[in-house]
Amino acid sequence: MNSEKVYAMSFSKIYPLLAAKVQKKGRTLEELDSLIGWLTGYRAEEIRDAVSRSVTYGDFFRNAPEPNPDREKITGVVCGVRVEDVEEPLMREIRYLDKLVDDLAKGKPVEKILPGKAKDMWKCPKCGRTFRHRNQDHYCGEAPATIGEYIGRQPEEVQSLLRMVNGTVRKALPDAVEKISWSMPTYWNKRNLIQFAAFKKHIGLYPGPEAVEAFADRLQGYKTSKGAIQLPYDKPMPLELIREIAKWCEETRRQKNE
């Protein structure tokens, strides 16, 4: 495939393919995210944000916050090409990830896949998985099967806030299906309408870039990206605003399907 076509592909379409490849072999999204994070410097939250914003695959690598200098030690053959022989820099970055994902799907543990200073990565004392950032947000064990299970796994002081957010979204979207997608609570109706997730200092709300733009004036007091909203724990949860955003997502979906 032409390189420019690869760069123009949406990361939101590439990521599920990578996820399916490793999950088919019994590996987890958390392990996949740890590889991506090691390679690029993206945190799990930022990877989810890139998926929700449909950023191009090329821009995902171009805008990597902290490319790991040890990535140049990745060697081997992937897609019939030796990684270290790829001349085009951006394509080489993509092949680095392809090689890491291939090795993960082959059953190699993360700490043995990564070259160089992989031994310096933080290892979770509960599940034993390794991450680039100390105390990085992740799930210990298998991903939760339901939203209730997801909430129950969070710190006790956060659970009540998550229940308020979940109850607000559920009432706003009575016809939507509740499920876990990308390890996050998700409300779905022919497509993902809105998602949320707990982090150390905030709840991440993911209604998509169009919703964030539509409510930009009312979101000025919150940190946002093109597809995500951070709702800090030290502020009251804006439940009415969450309700309106959720209903806006469903109405927009309905209009597009008419």
Coordinates of C-alpha atoms in Angstrom, one line a residue:
M1 CA 0.0 0.0 0.0
N2 CA 1.2 3.5 -0.8
S3 CA 2.8 5.2 2.3
E4 CA 0.6 8.3 2.0
K5 CA -2.5 6.2 2.1
V6 CA -1.3 4.5 5.3
Y7 CA -0.5 7.9 6.9
A8 CA -4.0 9.1 6.0
M9 CA -5.8 6.2 7.6
S10 CA -7.7 6.9 10.8
F11 CA -6.1 5.7 14.0
S12 CA -9.6 4.8 15.2
K13 CA -9.6 2.1 12.4
I14 CA -6.0 0.9 12.9
Y15 CA -6.2 0.5 16.7
P16 CA -9.1 -2.1 16.6
L17 CA -7.0 -4.1 14.2
L18 CA -4.0 -4.1 16.5
A19 CA -6.3 -4.9 19.4
A20 CA -7.9 -7.8 17.6
K21 CA -4.5 -9.3 16.7
V22 CA -3.2 -9.4 20.2
Q23 CA -6.5 -10.3 21.9
K24 CA -6.9 -13.3 19.5
K25 CA -3.8 -14.6 21.1
G26 CA -5.0 -14.0 24.7
R27 CA -3.2 -10.7 25.3
T28 CA -4.8 -7.6 26.6
L29 CA -5.5 -4.0 25.6
E30 CA -3.4 -2.9 28.6
E31 CA -0.4 -4.7 27.2
L32 CA -1.0 -3.2 23.8
D33 CA -1.2 0.3 25.3
S34 CA 1.9 -0.3 27.3
L35 CA 3.8 -1.0 24.1
I36 CA 2.4 2.0 22.3
G37 CA 3.2 4.2 25.4
W38 CA 6.7 2.9 25.5
L39 CA 7.3 3.6 21.9
T40 CA 5.6 7.0 21.6
G41 CA 5.2 8.5 25.1
Y42 CA 1.3 8.5 24.9
R43 CA -0.5 7.6 28.1
A44 CA -3.5 5.3 28.0
E45 CA -5.9 8.3 28.3
E46 CA -4.2 10.0 25.3
I47 CA -4.4 6.8 23.2
R48 CA -8.2 6.7 23.9
D49 CA -8.4 10.4 23.0
A50 CA -6.7 9.7 19.6
V51 CA -9.2 6.9 18.9
S52 CA -12.1 9.2 19.8
R53 CA -10.8 12.0 17.6
S54 CA -10.1 9.8 14.6
V55 CA -6.7 11.3 14.3
T56 CA -4.8 10.0 11.2
Y57 CA -2.2 7.3 11.7
G58 CA 0.5 9.5 10.4
D59 CA -0.3 12.4 12.8
F60 CA -0.5 9.9 15.7
F61 CA 3.2 9.3 15.2
R62 CA 4.1 12.8 14.0
N63 CA 2.7 14.2 17.3
A64 CA 4.1 11.5 19.6
P65 CA 4.9 13.4 22.8
E66 CA 8.0 11.4 23.8
P67 CA 9.4 9.0 21.2
N68 CA 11.6 6.5 23.0
P69 CA 15.2 6.7 21.9
D70 CA 15.6 3.0 22.4
R71 CA 13.0 2.3 19.7
E72 CA 15.9 2.4 17.2
K73 CA 17.1 -0.8 18.7
I74 CA 14.0 -2.6 17.5
T75 CA 15.1 -5.1 14.7
G76 CA 13.6 -7.9 12.8
V77 CA 11.2 -8.7 9.9
V78 CA 7.6 -7.5 9.8
C79 CA 5.3 -7.5 6.8
G80 CA 8.2 -9.0 4.8
V81 CA 10.4 -6.1 5.5
R82 CA 13.3 -5.7 7.9
V83 CA 12.4 -2.9 10.2
E84 CA 15.9 -1.4 10.4
D85 CA 16.1 -1.2 6.6
V86 CA 13.0 1.0 6.3
E87 CA 14.3 4.3 5.0
E88 CA 11.3 6.6 5.2
P89 CA 11.3 7.8 8.9
L90 CA 7.5 7.9 9.5
M91 CA 7.0 4.5 8.0
R92 CA 9.9 3.2 10.2
E93 CA 8.0 4.4 13.2
I94 CA 4.9 2.5 12.1
R95 CA 6.9 -0.6 11.5
Y96 CA 8.4 -0.3 15.0
L97 CA 4.9 -0.7 16.4
D98 CA 4.1 -3.5 14.0
K99 CA 7.1 -5.4 15.2
L100 CA 6.2 -4.9 18.8
V101 CA 2.6 -6.0 18.2
D102 CA 3.8 -9.1 16.3
D103 CA 6.0 -10.1 19.2
L104 CA 3.2 -9.6 21.7
A105 CA 0.8 -11.7 19.6
K106 CA 3.5 -14.4 19.5
G107 CA 3.3 -14.7 23.3
K108 CA 6.4 -12.8 24.4
P109 CA 6.1 -10.9 27.7
V110 CA 6.3 -7.2 27.4
E111 CA 9.5 -6.8 29.3
K112 CA 11.2 -9.2 26.9
I113 CA 9.8 -7.5 23.8
L114 CA 11.2 -4.0 24.6
P115 CA 14.9 -3.3 23.9
G116 CA 17.3 -1.0 25.8
K117 CA 16.0 0.4 29.0
A118 CA 12.8 -1.7 29.2
K119 CA 14.1 -2.9 32.6
D120 CA 13.6 0.6 33.9
M121 CA 9.9 0.5 33.3
W122 CA 7.5 0.5 36.2
K123 CA 6.1 -2.9 37.1
C124 CA 2.7 -3.0 38.7
P125 CA 3.0 -4.9 42.0
K126 CA -0.5 -6.3 41.7
C127 CA -0.7 -7.7 38.2
G128 CA 3.0 -7.8 37.2
R129 CA 2.5 -5.9 33.9
T130 CA 5.1 -3.2 33.0
F131 CA 4.5 0.4 32.0
R132 CA 6.6 3.3 30.9
H133 CA 5.1 5.7 33.5
R134 CA 5.1 5.0 37.2
N135 CA 1.7 4.2 38.7
Q136 CA 0.2 4.4 35.2
D137 CA -3.6 3.9 35.0
H138 CA -4.5 0.4 34.0
Y139 CA -6.7 -2.6 34.9
C140 CA -5.2 -5.4 37.0
G141 CA -6.5 -8.6 35.5
E142 CA -9.2 -9.0 32.8
A143 CA -11.1 -6.0 31.6
P144 CA -14.5 -5.6 33.4
A145 CA -17.5 -7.1 31.6
T146 CA -20.1 -4.5 32.7
I147 CA -20.2 -0.9 33.7
G148 CA -21.2 -1.9 37.2
E149 CA -18.1 -4.0 37.4
Y150 CA -16.0 -1.2 36.1
I151 CA -17.2 1.2 38.7
G152 CA -16.8 -1.4 41.4
R153 CA -13.1 -1.7 40.6
Q154 CA -12.4 2.0 41.1
P155 CA -11.3 3.6 44.4
E156 CA -14.2 3.9 46.8
E157 CA -14.0 7.7 46.8
V158 CA -14.4 7.8 43.0
Q159 CA -17.2 5.2 42.8
S160 CA -20.0 7.6 43.9
L161 CA -18.9 10.1 41.2
L162 CA -18.9 7.5 38.5
R163 CA -22.4 6.3 39.6
M164 CA -23.7 9.9 39.3
V165 CA -22.2 10.2 35.8
N166 CA -23.4 6.8 34.7
G167 CA -26.9 7.4 36.1
T168 CA -27.1 10.8 34.3
V169 CA -26.0 9.3 31.0
R170 CA -28.4 6.3 31.4
K171 CA -31.4 8.5 31.9
A172 CA -30.4 10.7 29.0
L173 CA -30.0 7.7 26.7
P174 CA -32.7 5.2 27.6
D175 CA -32.5 3.4 24.3
A176 CA -28.7 3.0 24.2
V177 CA -26.9 -0.2 25.0
E178 CA -24.6 -0.3 27.9
K179 CA -21.3 -2.0 27.3
I180 CA -17.5 -1.9 27.8
S181 CA -15.6 -0.8 24.8
W182 CA -11.8 0.0 24.8
S183 CA -12.0 -1.0 28.5
M184 CA -14.3 2.0 29.1
P185 CA -18.0 2.3 30.1
T186 CA -19.8 3.0 26.8
Y187 CA -23.3 3.9 25.6
W188 CA -23.9 2.5 22.1
N189 CA -26.7 3.0 19.6
K190 CA -25.5 1.9 16.1
R191 CA -22.2 3.5 17.1
N192 CA -20.5 4.6 20.3
L193 CA -22.4 7.7 21.5
I194 CA -20.5 8.6 24.7
Q195 CA -17.9 7.0 26.9
F196 CA -16.3 7.8 30.3
A197 CA -13.4 6.5 32.4
A198 CA -11.8 7.1 35.8
F199 CA -8.3 8.5 36.1
K200 CA -6.2 9.7 39.1
K201 CA -7.5 13.2 39.2
H202 CA -10.5 13.3 36.9
I203 CA -13.2 11.5 35.0
G204 CA -12.6 11.5 31.3
L205 CA -15.8 12.0 29.2
Y206 CA -15.5 11.1 25.5
P207 CA -18.5 12.4 23.5
G208 CA -16.4 12.9 20.3
P209 CA -14.9 16.0 18.7
E210 CA -18.2 17.4 17.3
A211 CA -19.8 17.4 20.7
V212 CA -16.8 19.1 22.4
E213 CA -16.8 21.8 19.7
A214 CA -20.6 22.3 20.0
F215 CA -20.4 22.8 23.8
A216 CA -17.1 24.7 23.7
D217 CA -18.5 27.9 25.3
R218 CA -19.8 25.9 28.3
L219 CA -16.6 23.8 28.6
Q220 CA -14.3 26.8 29.1
G221 CA -13.7 25.9 32.7
Y222 CA -12.5 22.3 31.8
K223 CA -9.5 20.9 30.1
T224 CA -10.6 19.5 26.7
S225 CA -9.1 18.1 23.6
K226 CA -10.9 17.6 20.3
G227 CA -12.8 14.5 21.6
A228 CA -12.4 14.4 25.3
I229 CA -13.4 16.4 28.4
Q230 CA -11.7 16.2 31.8
L231 CA -14.0 16.5 34.8
P232 CA -11.8 17.0 37.9
Y233 CA -12.7 15.3 41.1
D234 CA -12.2 18.6 43.1
K235 CA -15.1 20.3 41.2
P236 CA -18.8 19.4 41.4
M237 CA -19.8 17.0 38.6
P238 CA -21.7 19.1 35.9
L239 CA -24.5 16.5 35.7
E240 CA -26.9 18.7 33.7
L241 CA -24.2 19.5 31.2
I242 CA -23.3 15.8 30.9
R243 CA -27.0 15.1 30.3
E244 CA -27.2 17.7 27.6
I245 CA -24.1 16.4 25.9
A246 CA -25.3 12.8 25.9
K247 CA -28.6 13.8 24.4
W248 CA -26.9 15.9 21.8
C249 CA -24.8 12.9 20.8
E250 CA -27.9 10.8 20.3
E251 CA -29.8 13.5 18.4
T252 CA -26.8 14.0 16.1
R253 CA -26.6 10.3 15.5
R254 CA -30.3 10.2 14.6
Q255 CA -30.0 13.1 12.2
K256 CA -27.1 11.5 10.4
N257 CA -29.0 8.3 10.0
E258 CA -32.2 9.9 8.6

